[in-house]
mmCIF file of C-alpha atoms and ligand atoms in Angstrom:
data_model
loop_
_atom_site.group_PDB
_atom_site.id
_atom_site.type_symbol
_atom_site.label_atom_id
_atom_site.label_comp_id
_atom_site.label_asym_id
_atom_site.label_seq_id
_atom_site.Cartn_x
_atom_site.Cartn_y
_atom_site.Cartn_z
ATOM 1 C CA UNK A 24 106.284 126.361 126.463
ATOM 2 C CA UNK A 25 103.042 127.821 125.303
ATOM 3 C CA UNK A 26 100.520 129.142 127.785
ATOM 4 C CA UNK A 27 97.832 129.220 125.100
ATOM 5 C CA UNK A 28 95.003 126.951 126.201
ATOM 6 C CA UNK A 29 92.608 127.644 123.342
ATOM 7 C CA UNK A 30 92.737 125.918 119.956
ATOM 8 C CA UNK A 31 95.334 127.392 117.637
ATOM 9 C CA UNK A 32 94.130 129.260 114.546
ATOM 10 C CA UNK A 33 94.829 127.037 111.561
ATOM 11 C CA UNK A 34 96.374 128.966 108.686
ATOM 12 C CA UNK A 35 96.430 125.759 106.665
ATOM 13 C CA UNK A 36 94.333 124.920 103.603
ATOM 14 C CA UNK A 37 92.406 122.082 105.246
ATOM 15 C CA UNK A 38 91.934 121.075 107.898
ATOM 16 C CA UNK A 39 91.149 124.685 108.705
ATOM 17 C CA UNK A 40 89.567 126.655 111.507
ATOM 18 C CA UNK A 41 85.858 125.899 111.766
ATOM 19 C CA UNK A 42 83.181 127.892 113.571
ATOM 20 C CA UNK A 43 81.848 126.917 116.986
ATOM 21 C CA UNK A 44 78.435 126.032 115.483
ATOM 22 C CA UNK A 45 80.131 123.697 113.035
ATOM 23 C CA UNK A 46 82.054 121.986 115.825
ATOM 24 C CA UNK A 47 78.913 121.771 117.962
ATOM 25 C CA UNK A 48 77.101 119.900 115.192
ATOM 26 C CA UNK A 49 79.458 116.963 115.812
ATOM 27 C CA UNK A 50 78.265 116.412 119.389
ATOM 28 C CA UNK A 51 75.354 114.139 118.500
ATOM 29 C CA UNK A 52 75.183 110.563 117.288
ATOM 30 C CA UNK A 53 73.109 109.733 114.225
ATOM 31 C CA UNK A 54 71.893 106.437 112.814
ATOM 32 C CA UNK A 55 72.939 106.097 109.212
ATOM 33 C CA UNK A 56 69.670 104.370 108.284
ATOM 34 C CA UNK A 57 67.513 106.948 109.989
ATOM 35 C CA UNK A 58 65.319 109.128 107.805
ATOM 36 C CA UNK A 59 66.470 112.279 109.610
ATOM 37 C CA UNK A 60 70.085 111.599 108.682
ATOM 38 C CA UNK A 61 69.226 110.749 105.100
ATOM 39 C CA UNK A 62 67.334 114.024 104.811
ATOM 40 C CA UNK A 63 70.556 115.806 105.779
ATOM 41 C CA UNK A 64 72.445 113.964 103.042
ATOM 42 C CA UNK A 65 69.781 114.932 100.504
ATOM 43 C CA UNK A 66 69.924 118.574 101.555
ATOM 44 C CA UNK A 67 73.716 118.703 101.276
ATOM 45 C CA UNK A 68 73.551 117.211 97.772
ATOM 46 C CA UNK A 69 71.055 119.864 96.758
ATOM 47 C CA UNK A 70 73.032 122.731 98.328
ATOM 48 C CA UNK A 71 76.259 121.698 96.593
ATOM 49 C CA UNK A 72 74.504 121.738 93.218
ATOM 50 C CA UNK A 73 73.090 125.178 94.076
ATOM 51 C CA UNK A 74 76.646 126.503 94.424
ATOM 52 C CA UNK A 75 77.543 125.577 90.821
ATOM 53 C CA UNK A 76 74.098 126.306 89.382
ATOM 54 C CA UNK A 77 74.076 122.697 88.218
ATOM 55 C CA UNK A 78 70.609 121.264 88.908
ATOM 56 C CA UNK A 79 69.651 120.900 85.244
ATOM 57 C CA UNK A 80 72.797 119.118 84.126
ATOM 58 C CA UNK A 81 74.678 117.601 87.049
ATOM 59 C CA UNK A 82 74.239 115.329 90.066
ATOM 60 C CA UNK A 83 76.077 115.399 93.378
ATOM 61 C CA UNK A 84 77.675 112.212 94.666
ATOM 62 C CA UNK A 85 79.197 112.450 98.158
ATOM 63 C CA UNK A 86 82.066 110.099 98.979
ATOM 64 C CA UNK A 87 83.683 108.994 102.248
ATOM 65 C CA UNK A 88 87.330 109.873 102.850
ATOM 66 C CA UNK A 89 89.653 112.787 102.228
ATOM 67 C CA UNK A 90 89.534 114.767 98.988
ATOM 68 C CA UNK A 91 91.889 112.440 97.137
ATOM 69 C CA UNK A 92 89.416 109.554 97.560
ATOM 70 C CA UNK A 93 86.876 111.569 95.560
ATOM 71 C CA UNK A 94 89.429 112.502 92.884
ATOM 72 C CA UNK A 95 90.313 108.842 92.529
ATOM 73 C CA UNK A 96 86.639 107.805 92.462
ATOM 74 C CA UNK A 97 85.892 110.367 89.743
ATOM 75 C CA UNK A 98 88.663 109.261 87.358
ATOM 76 C CA UNK A 99 88.142 105.601 88.174
ATOM 77 C CA UNK A 100 84.459 105.834 87.264
ATOM 78 C CA UNK A 101 84.121 108.557 84.631
ATOM 79 C CA UNK A 102 87.046 107.494 82.439
ATOM 80 C CA UNK A 103 86.392 104.291 80.463
ATOM 81 C CA UNK A 104 89.087 101.648 80.831
ATOM 82 C CA UNK A 105 90.421 102.456 77.355
ATOM 83 C CA UNK A 106 90.294 106.228 78.012
ATOM 84 C CA UNK A 107 93.270 108.548 77.658
ATOM 85 C CA UNK A 108 93.687 111.373 80.157
ATOM 86 C CA UNK A 109 95.720 114.537 79.676
ATOM 87 C CA UNK A 110 96.736 115.818 83.114
ATOM 88 C CA UNK A 111 97.808 119.465 83.382
ATOM 89 C CA UNK A 112 100.426 119.842 86.095
ATOM 90 C CA UNK A 113 102.009 122.765 87.916
ATOM 91 C CA UNK A 114 102.374 121.371 91.398
ATOM 92 C CA UNK A 115 102.007 118.416 93.736
ATOM 93 C CA UNK A 116 98.258 117.899 93.309
ATOM 94 C CA UNK A 117 98.614 117.674 89.531
ATOM 95 C CA UNK A 118 101.348 115.079 90.012
ATOM 96 C CA UNK A 119 99.103 113.178 92.406
ATOM 97 C CA UNK A 120 96.284 113.236 89.842
ATOM 98 C CA UNK A 121 98.541 111.805 87.120
ATOM 99 C CA UNK A 122 99.753 109.104 89.496
ATOM 100 C CA UNK A 123 96.312 107.947 90.561
ATOM 101 C CA UNK A 124 95.021 107.882 86.977
ATOM 102 C CA UNK A 125 97.943 105.755 85.876
ATOM 103 C CA UNK A 126 97.646 103.441 88.896
ATOM 104 C CA UNK A 127 94.093 102.728 87.786
ATOM 105 C CA UNK A 128 95.392 101.559 84.463
ATOM 106 C CA UNK A 129 94.198 104.429 82.320
ATOM 107 C CA UNK A 130 96.520 105.897 79.734
ATOM 108 C CA UNK A 131 98.000 109.221 80.903
ATOM 109 C CA UNK A 132 99.778 112.022 79.112
ATOM 110 C CA UNK A 133 101.146 114.787 81.287
ATOM 111 C CA UNK A 134 101.827 118.405 80.490
ATOM 112 C CA UNK A 135 103.901 120.114 83.149
ATOM 113 C CA UNK A 136 104.782 123.773 83.574
ATOM 114 C CA UNK A 137 106.963 125.193 86.382
ATOM 115 C CA UNK A 138 105.204 125.869 89.684
ATOM 116 C CA UNK A 139 104.882 129.594 88.993
ATOM 117 C CA UNK A 140 103.508 129.203 85.455
ATOM 118 C CA UNK A 141 99.775 128.604 84.868
ATOM 119 C CA UNK A 142 98.644 126.245 82.125
ATOM 120 C CA UNK A 143 97.162 128.314 79.289
ATOM 121 C CA UNK A 144 94.296 127.581 76.922
ATOM 122 C CA UNK A 145 96.837 127.814 74.057
ATOM 123 C CA UNK A 146 98.782 124.957 75.661
ATOM 124 C CA UNK A 147 95.627 122.863 75.838
ATOM 125 C CA UNK A 148 94.627 123.782 72.281
ATOM 126 C CA UNK A 149 98.037 122.631 71.012
ATOM 127 C CA UNK A 150 98.009 119.422 73.059
ATOM 128 C CA UNK A 151 94.504 118.378 72.026
ATOM 129 C CA UNK A 152 95.187 119.176 68.365
ATOM 130 C CA UNK A 153 98.377 117.148 68.302
ATOM 131 C CA UNK A 154 96.925 114.047 69.977
ATOM 132 C CA UNK A 155 93.328 113.285 69.116
ATOM 133 C CA UNK A 156 93.355 110.040 71.123
ATOM 134 C CA UNK A 157 93.016 112.079 74.332
ATOM 135 C CA UNK A 158 89.493 111.611 75.738
ATOM 136 C CA UNK A 159 89.670 113.488 79.072
ATOM 137 C CA UNK A 160 91.489 116.481 80.514
ATOM 138 C CA UNK A 161 92.326 116.701 84.236
ATOM 139 C CA UNK A 162 92.853 120.192 85.646
ATOM 140 C CA UNK A 163 93.711 121.539 89.098
ATOM 141 C CA UNK A 164 91.777 124.802 89.453
ATOM 142 C CA UNK A 165 93.799 126.317 92.296
ATOM 143 C CA UNK A 166 97.039 124.340 92.744
ATOM 144 C CA UNK A 167 97.351 124.398 96.522
ATOM 145 C CA UNK A 168 101.099 123.609 96.422
ATOM 146 C CA UNK A 169 101.689 127.289 95.683
ATOM 147 C CA UNK A 170 98.232 128.900 95.481
ATOM 148 C CA UNK A 171 98.496 129.434 91.718
ATOM 149 C CA UNK A 172 95.242 129.855 89.798
ATOM 150 C CA UNK A 173 94.830 128.132 86.441
ATOM 151 C CA UNK A 174 92.489 129.806 83.887
ATOM 152 C CA UNK A 175 89.480 127.515 84.226
ATOM 153 C CA UNK A 176 87.041 129.241 81.875
ATOM 154 C CA UNK A 177 89.472 129.511 78.951
ATOM 155 C CA UNK A 178 90.694 125.936 79.330
ATOM 156 C CA UNK A 179 87.125 124.615 79.642
ATOM 157 C CA UNK A 180 86.167 126.436 76.425
ATOM 158 C CA UNK A 181 89.003 124.785 74.492
ATOM 159 C CA UNK A 182 88.246 121.329 75.908
ATOM 160 C CA UNK A 183 84.598 121.760 74.916
ATOM 161 C CA UNK A 184 85.532 122.891 71.415
ATOM 162 C CA UNK A 185 87.454 119.655 70.964
ATOM 163 C CA UNK A 186 84.526 117.620 72.305
ATOM 164 C CA UNK A 187 86.573 116.241 75.207
ATOM 165 C CA UNK A 188 85.633 115.682 78.836
ATOM 166 C CA UNK A 189 86.925 118.023 81.553
ATOM 167 C CA UNK A 190 87.466 116.785 85.117
ATOM 168 C CA UNK A 191 88.313 119.560 87.584
ATOM 169 C CA UNK A 192 90.003 119.188 90.958
ATOM 170 C CA UNK A 193 88.445 122.271 92.556
ATOM 171 C CA UNK A 194 89.325 121.133 96.057
ATOM 172 C CA UNK A 195 90.793 124.390 97.332
ATOM 173 C CA UNK A 196 88.678 126.768 95.214
ATOM 174 C CA UNK A 197 85.146 125.365 95.481
ATOM 175 C CA UNK A 198 82.876 127.798 97.308
ATOM 176 C CA UNK A 199 85.392 130.654 97.122
ATOM 177 C CA UNK A 200 85.926 131.072 93.391
ATOM 178 C CA UNK A 201 83.023 131.019 90.964
ATOM 179 C CA UNK A 202 82.361 127.781 89.102
ATOM 180 C CA UNK A 203 79.080 127.986 87.192
ATOM 181 C CA UNK A 204 77.913 124.899 85.269
ATOM 182 C CA UNK A 205 76.056 127.183 82.870
ATOM 183 C CA UNK A 206 79.282 128.956 81.880
ATOM 184 C CA UNK A 207 82.014 126.353 82.381
ATOM 185 C CA UNK A 208 81.567 123.035 80.551
ATOM 186 C CA UNK A 209 82.702 120.305 82.917
ATOM 187 C CA UNK A 210 81.905 116.624 83.346
ATOM 188 C CA UNK A 211 83.089 116.635 86.952
ATOM 189 C CA UNK A 212 84.028 119.083 89.679
ATOM 190 C CA UNK A 213 85.579 117.515 92.753
ATOM 191 C CA UNK A 214 85.909 119.092 96.205
ATOM 192 C CA UNK A 215 85.721 118.183 99.884
ATOM 193 C CA UNK A 216 84.147 119.136 103.203
ATOM 194 C CA UNK A 217 87.209 120.601 104.886
ATOM 195 C CA UNK A 218 88.225 123.400 102.524
ATOM 196 C CA UNK A 219 86.407 126.619 101.545
ATOM 197 C CA UNK A 220 82.998 125.467 102.794
ATOM 198 C CA UNK A 221 84.747 125.357 106.188
ATOM 199 C CA UNK A 222 83.553 121.989 107.434
ATOM 200 C CA UNK A 223 85.726 119.375 109.140
ATOM 201 C CA UNK A 224 87.691 117.046 106.848
ATOM 202 C CA UNK A 225 86.371 113.546 106.189
ATOM 203 C CA UNK A 226 84.172 113.523 103.097
ATOM 204 C CA UNK A 227 84.423 114.680 99.511
ATOM 205 C CA UNK A 228 81.938 114.992 96.676
ATOM 206 C CA UNK A 229 81.815 114.894 92.905
ATOM 207 C CA UNK A 230 79.456 117.073 90.884
ATOM 208 C CA UNK A 231 79.154 114.915 87.788
ATOM 209 C CA UNK A 232 77.329 115.471 84.512
ATOM 210 C CA UNK A 233 74.289 113.211 84.757
ATOM 211 C CA UNK A 234 74.269 112.136 81.100
ATOM 212 C CA UNK A 235 77.902 111.018 81.475
ATOM 213 C CA UNK A 236 77.640 109.288 84.866
ATOM 214 C CA UNK A 237 74.610 107.313 83.624
ATOM 215 C CA UNK A 238 76.881 105.569 81.145
ATOM 216 C CA UNK A 239 79.641 104.659 83.639
ATOM 217 C CA UNK A 240 78.405 101.380 85.072
ATOM 218 C CA UNK A 241 81.232 98.842 85.270
ATOM 219 C CA UNK A 242 84.077 101.292 84.619
ATOM 220 C CA UNK A 243 85.386 101.200 88.182
ATOM 221 C CA UNK A 244 88.338 99.021 89.094
ATOM 222 C CA UNK A 245 87.659 99.542 92.804
ATOM 223 C CA UNK A 246 84.705 98.485 94.925
ATOM 224 C CA UNK A 247 84.721 101.326 97.438
ATOM 225 C CA UNK A 248 85.615 104.080 94.950
ATOM 226 C CA UNK A 249 82.859 103.288 92.457
ATOM 227 C CA UNK A 250 81.112 106.610 91.977
ATOM 228 C CA UNK A 251 78.415 105.072 89.772
ATOM 229 C CA UNK A 252 77.470 102.526 92.400
ATOM 230 C CA UNK A 253 77.549 105.127 95.171
ATOM 231 C CA UNK A 254 75.229 107.329 93.098
ATOM 232 C CA UNK A 255 72.689 104.672 92.054
ATOM 233 C CA UNK A 256 72.557 103.222 95.572
ATOM 234 C CA UNK A 257 71.961 106.671 97.051
ATOM 235 C CA UNK A 258 69.274 107.449 94.490
ATOM 236 C CA UNK A 259 67.515 104.166 95.218
ATOM 237 C CA UNK A 260 67.785 104.094 99.013
ATOM 238 C CA UNK A 261 68.617 107.719 100.052
ATOM 239 C CA UNK A 262 71.461 106.139 102.050
ATOM 240 C CA UNK A 263 75.216 106.033 101.685
ATOM 241 C CA UNK A 264 76.446 102.724 100.256
ATOM 242 C CA UNK A 265 78.863 102.033 103.106
ATOM 243 C CA UNK A 266 79.110 103.594 106.591
ATOM 244 C CA UNK A 267 78.898 107.390 106.266
ATOM 245 C CA UNK A 268 80.998 109.755 108.396
ATOM 246 C CA UNK A 269 77.838 110.825 110.238
ATOM 247 C CA UNK A 270 79.356 113.517 112.477
ATOM 248 C CA UNK A 271 81.220 115.052 109.545
ATOM 249 C CA UNK A 272 78.068 115.072 107.423
ATOM 250 C CA UNK A 273 76.168 116.956 110.129
ATOM 251 C CA UNK A 274 78.956 119.457 110.623
ATOM 252 C CA UNK A 275 79.300 119.937 106.856
ATOM 253 C CA UNK A 276 75.567 120.645 106.707
ATOM 254 C CA UNK A 277 75.980 123.267 109.418
ATOM 255 C CA UNK A 278 78.951 124.785 107.557
ATOM 256 C CA UNK A 279 76.914 124.938 104.336
ATOM 257 C CA UNK A 280 74.081 126.731 106.140
ATOM 258 C CA UNK A 281 76.595 129.318 107.377
ATOM 259 C CA UNK A 282 78.035 129.600 103.872
ATOM 260 C CA UNK A 283 74.644 130.586 102.462
ATOM 261 C CA UNK A 284 73.853 132.834 105.440
ATOM 262 C CA UNK A 285 77.119 134.709 104.854
ATOM 263 C CA UNK A 286 76.063 135.403 101.263
ATOM 264 C CA UNK A 287 77.420 132.414 99.346
ATOM 265 C CA UNK A 288 80.450 132.303 97.060
ATOM 266 C CA UNK A 289 80.776 136.044 96.496
ATOM 267 C CA UNK A 290 80.758 136.866 100.198
ATOM 268 C CA UNK A 291 83.243 134.107 100.910
ATOM 269 C CA UNK A 292 85.563 135.330 98.184
ATOM 270 C CA UNK A 293 85.292 138.876 99.545
ATOM 271 C CA UNK A 294 86.274 137.747 103.056
ATOM 272 C CA UNK A 295 89.186 135.635 101.806
ATOM 273 C CA UNK A 296 90.351 138.474 99.561
ATOM 274 C CA UNK A 297 90.440 140.811 102.578
ATOM 275 C CA UNK A 298 92.345 138.186 104.531
ATOM 276 C CA UNK A 299 94.808 137.875 101.669
ATOM 277 C CA UNK A 300 95.301 141.636 101.283
ATOM 278 C CA UNK A 301 95.778 142.076 105.022
ATOM 279 C CA UNK A 302 98.289 139.245 105.059
ATOM 280 C CA UNK A 303 100.277 140.670 102.140
ATOM 281 C CA UNK A 304 100.399 144.133 103.713
ATOM 282 C CA UNK A 305 101.807 142.497 106.850
ATOM 283 C CA UNK A 306 104.349 140.390 104.955
ATOM 284 C CA UNK A 307 105.459 143.539 103.169
ATOM 285 C CA UNK A 308 106.035 145.251 106.531
ATOM 286 C CA UNK A 309 108.116 142.277 107.632
ATOM 287 C CA UNK A 310 110.140 142.391 104.417
ATOM 288 C CA UNK A 311 108.889 138.987 103.298
ATOM 289 C CA UNK A 312 108.182 138.407 99.607
ATOM 290 C CA UNK A 313 105.470 136.497 97.831
ATOM 291 C CA UNK A 314 106.613 133.626 95.586
ATOM 292 C CA UNK A 315 103.967 134.071 92.871
ATOM 293 C CA UNK A 316 103.190 137.038 90.658
ATOM 294 C CA UNK A 317 100.075 138.580 92.315
ATOM 295 C CA UNK A 318 98.257 138.383 88.954
ATOM 296 C CA UNK A 319 98.112 134.558 89.120
ATOM 297 C CA UNK A 320 97.714 134.226 92.893
ATOM 298 C CA UNK A 321 94.374 132.964 94.241
ATOM 299 C CA UNK A 322 93.375 134.457 97.639
ATOM 300 C CA UNK A 323 93.318 130.943 99.103
ATOM 301 C CA UNK A 324 96.849 130.134 100.169
ATOM 302 C CA UNK A 325 100.002 132.192 99.716
ATOM 303 C CA UNK A 326 103.564 130.948 99.277
ATOM 304 C CA UNK A 327 106.078 133.243 100.955
ATOM 305 C CA UNK A 328 109.853 133.221 100.517
ATOM 306 C CA UNK A 329 111.620 132.399 103.778
ATOM 307 C CA UNK A 330 113.767 135.190 105.242
ATOM 308 C CA UNK A 331 117.200 135.198 103.640
ATOM 309 C CA UNK A 332 119.102 134.514 106.857
ATOM 310 C CA UNK A 333 121.320 131.724 108.161
ATOM 311 C CA UNK A 334 119.428 131.871 111.431
ATOM 312 C CA UNK A 335 116.165 130.852 109.789
ATOM 313 C CA UNK A 336 114.801 127.338 109.896
ATOM 314 C CA UNK A 337 111.139 126.606 109.184
ATOM 315 C CA UNK A 338 110.865 124.269 112.156
ATOM 316 C CA UNK A 339 112.060 126.890 114.640
ATOM 317 C CA UNK A 340 109.908 129.634 113.071
ATOM 318 C CA UNK A 341 106.894 127.297 112.936
ATOM 319 C CA UNK A 342 107.265 126.259 116.584
ATOM 320 C CA UNK A 343 107.537 129.847 117.778
ATOM 321 C CA UNK A 344 104.486 130.956 115.753
ATOM 322 C CA UNK A 345 102.543 127.900 116.931
ATOM 323 C CA UNK A 346 103.323 128.718 120.567
ATOM 324 C CA UNK A 347 101.678 132.078 119.946
ATOM 325 C CA UNK A 348 98.559 130.314 118.675
ATOM 326 C CA UNK A 349 98.892 130.064 114.888
ATOM 327 C CA UNK A 350 99.590 127.034 112.710
ATOM 328 C CA UNK A 351 101.549 127.789 109.519
ATOM 329 C CA UNK A 352 102.068 125.422 106.599
ATOM 330 C CA UNK A 353 105.434 124.292 105.246
ATOM 331 C CA UNK A 354 106.387 125.146 101.673
ATOM 332 C CA UNK A 355 106.055 122.484 99.018
ATOM 333 C CA UNK A 356 108.641 123.736 96.543
ATOM 334 C CA UNK A 357 111.902 122.128 95.616
ATOM 335 C CA UNK A 358 113.461 125.202 94.045
ATOM 336 C CA UNK A 359 113.151 127.718 96.880
ATOM 337 C CA UNK A 360 112.897 127.820 100.703
ATOM 338 C CA UNK A 361 109.322 128.952 101.376
ATOM 339 C CA UNK A 362 106.447 128.656 103.807
ATOM 340 C CA UNK A 363 102.718 128.930 103.173
ATOM 341 C CA UNK A 364 99.911 130.807 104.878
ATOM 342 C CA UNK A 365 96.263 129.955 104.284
ATOM 343 C CA UNK A 366 93.668 132.729 103.961
ATOM 344 C CA UNK A 367 90.715 130.356 104.284
ATOM 345 C CA UNK A 368 88.685 129.050 107.220
ATOM 346 C CA UNK A 369 86.356 130.673 109.730
ATOM 347 C CA UNK A 370 88.753 133.577 110.259
ATOM 348 C CA UNK A 371 88.820 137.256 109.344
ATOM 349 C CA UNK A 372 91.250 140.151 109.295
ATOM 350 C CA UNK A 373 91.504 140.218 113.103
ATOM 351 C CA UNK A 374 93.020 136.712 113.141
ATOM 352 C CA UNK A 375 95.283 137.566 110.191
ATOM 353 C CA UNK A 376 96.595 140.679 111.976
ATOM 354 C CA UNK A 377 97.283 138.646 115.113
ATOM 355 C CA UNK A 378 99.096 136.065 113.002
ATOM 356 C CA UNK A 379 101.283 138.769 111.449
ATOM 357 C CA UNK A 380 102.182 139.993 114.926
ATOM 358 C CA UNK A 381 103.041 136.438 115.966
ATOM 359 C CA UNK A 382 105.328 136.079 112.941
ATOM 360 C CA UNK A 383 106.971 139.435 113.672
ATOM 361 C CA UNK A 384 107.632 138.449 117.281
ATOM 362 C CA UNK A 385 108.980 135.057 116.221
ATOM 363 C CA UNK A 386 111.425 136.661 113.786
ATOM 364 C CA UNK A 387 112.548 139.110 116.472
ATOM 365 C CA UNK A 388 113.169 136.232 118.893
ATOM 366 C CA UNK A 389 115.224 134.393 116.280
ATOM 367 C CA UNK A 390 117.170 137.584 115.701
ATOM 368 C CA UNK A 391 116.380 138.146 112.066
ATOM 369 C CA UNK A 392 116.772 141.892 111.923
ATOM 370 C CA UNK A 393 116.230 142.577 108.242
ATOM 371 C CA UNK A 394 112.732 141.207 108.541
ATOM 372 C CA UNK A 395 111.658 143.566 111.275
ATOM 373 C CA UNK A 396 109.715 146.624 110.258
ATOM 374 C CA UNK A 397 111.739 149.806 110.607
HETATM 375 C C1 PLP B 25 93.349 119.364 99.618
HETATM 376 C C2 PLP B 25 93.491 119.064 98.178
HETATM 377 C C3 PLP B 25 93.269 117.775 97.659
HETATM 378 C C4 PLP B 25 92.906 116.604 98.526
HETATM 379 O O1 PLP B 25 93.855 116.306 99.460
HETATM 380 P P1 PLP B 25 93.491 115.341 100.672
HETATM 381 O O2 PLP B 25 94.726 115.339 101.498
HETATM 382 O O3 PLP B 25 93.155 114.014 100.097
HETATM 383 O O4 PLP B 25 92.298 115.943 101.359
HETATM 384 C C5 PLP B 25 93.360 117.591 96.304
HETATM 385 N N1 PLP B 25 93.634 118.607 95.478
HETATM 386 C C6 PLP B 25 93.860 119.849 95.923
HETATM 387 C C7 PLP B 25 94.148 120.927 94.932
HETATM 388 C C8 PLP B 25 93.793 120.122 97.290
HETATM 389 O O5 PLP B 25 94.003 121.370 97.743
#
């Protein structure tokens, strides 16, 4: 039994550990019609466009629900009913994207590489040249299943060259890795409150090219996931179309203020990179190996090979680490026994060091000797 009475540190890629100020922002009730609440919504929409330098070209449309609701709303609205989407897959979120696009009746072509192989711009060049009926390309920026980083800039350049539309699931990278609308040509970037901005989960948002979204009336096959309707209603009334997650919106606002106070994307990337480097030094001491080549690993979430021991089971390891105050994430691979550790959230190297110690102690308890530092 654990004697830990404080909240565990979440080493998971959303929900993640939030700051006390962010949690405190959820302690008040807000009327969704009230001008004060609508001013918060407006400020969030502006701040999110600031992050991608997108005020001249793009608009921000917040959406209720987890991140997937926003991904679905984006494809469902931005892709015409006779559109044809190429989905680039190297993990579970790419598969999910292909599934939701096809469930909404749009034509889908998939291109899948193994989970440790990024999609390249040459792949995309070849695919777009060989099938000119493709109208849209769906890309996962950082595929959270492993933490692999796909080359956004290069792929965006090729998609632009072919005059196609790029829709980016930047859920686990937004705010940590640079995405600049002036450099990367995209029609939509999708992310959510509970990832690298470090808010609680419960709302997502789409940064959509205004000239494209303006032409999307009537595309949606869903009432609640109609991004066009959500946008025009919000523009007209300043309000959310249906009940907003008021407490989440306030906490997300607080998290965004802290994001800018910390120094924005660069500062956040620097902190996560330190977390990642500290974690890898610790894993190295414990004799645990990283699944991905470090050259394609984003400092967001790391996939680690499980110890090569008959005594190991993730459940036992997880429970022991949790009882010491840290929540790990199971692996999502079919080909190898792994677990994952998030580097994101309102945590720094102190928490990462403590987590390494918790993992070391757990392995010692289980009796996995090879993993213990000499
Ligand atoms: C978290 C995440 C999502 C959204 O998942 P939800 O469970 O709906 O919040 C989508 N794509 C990626 C890459 C993610 O990391």
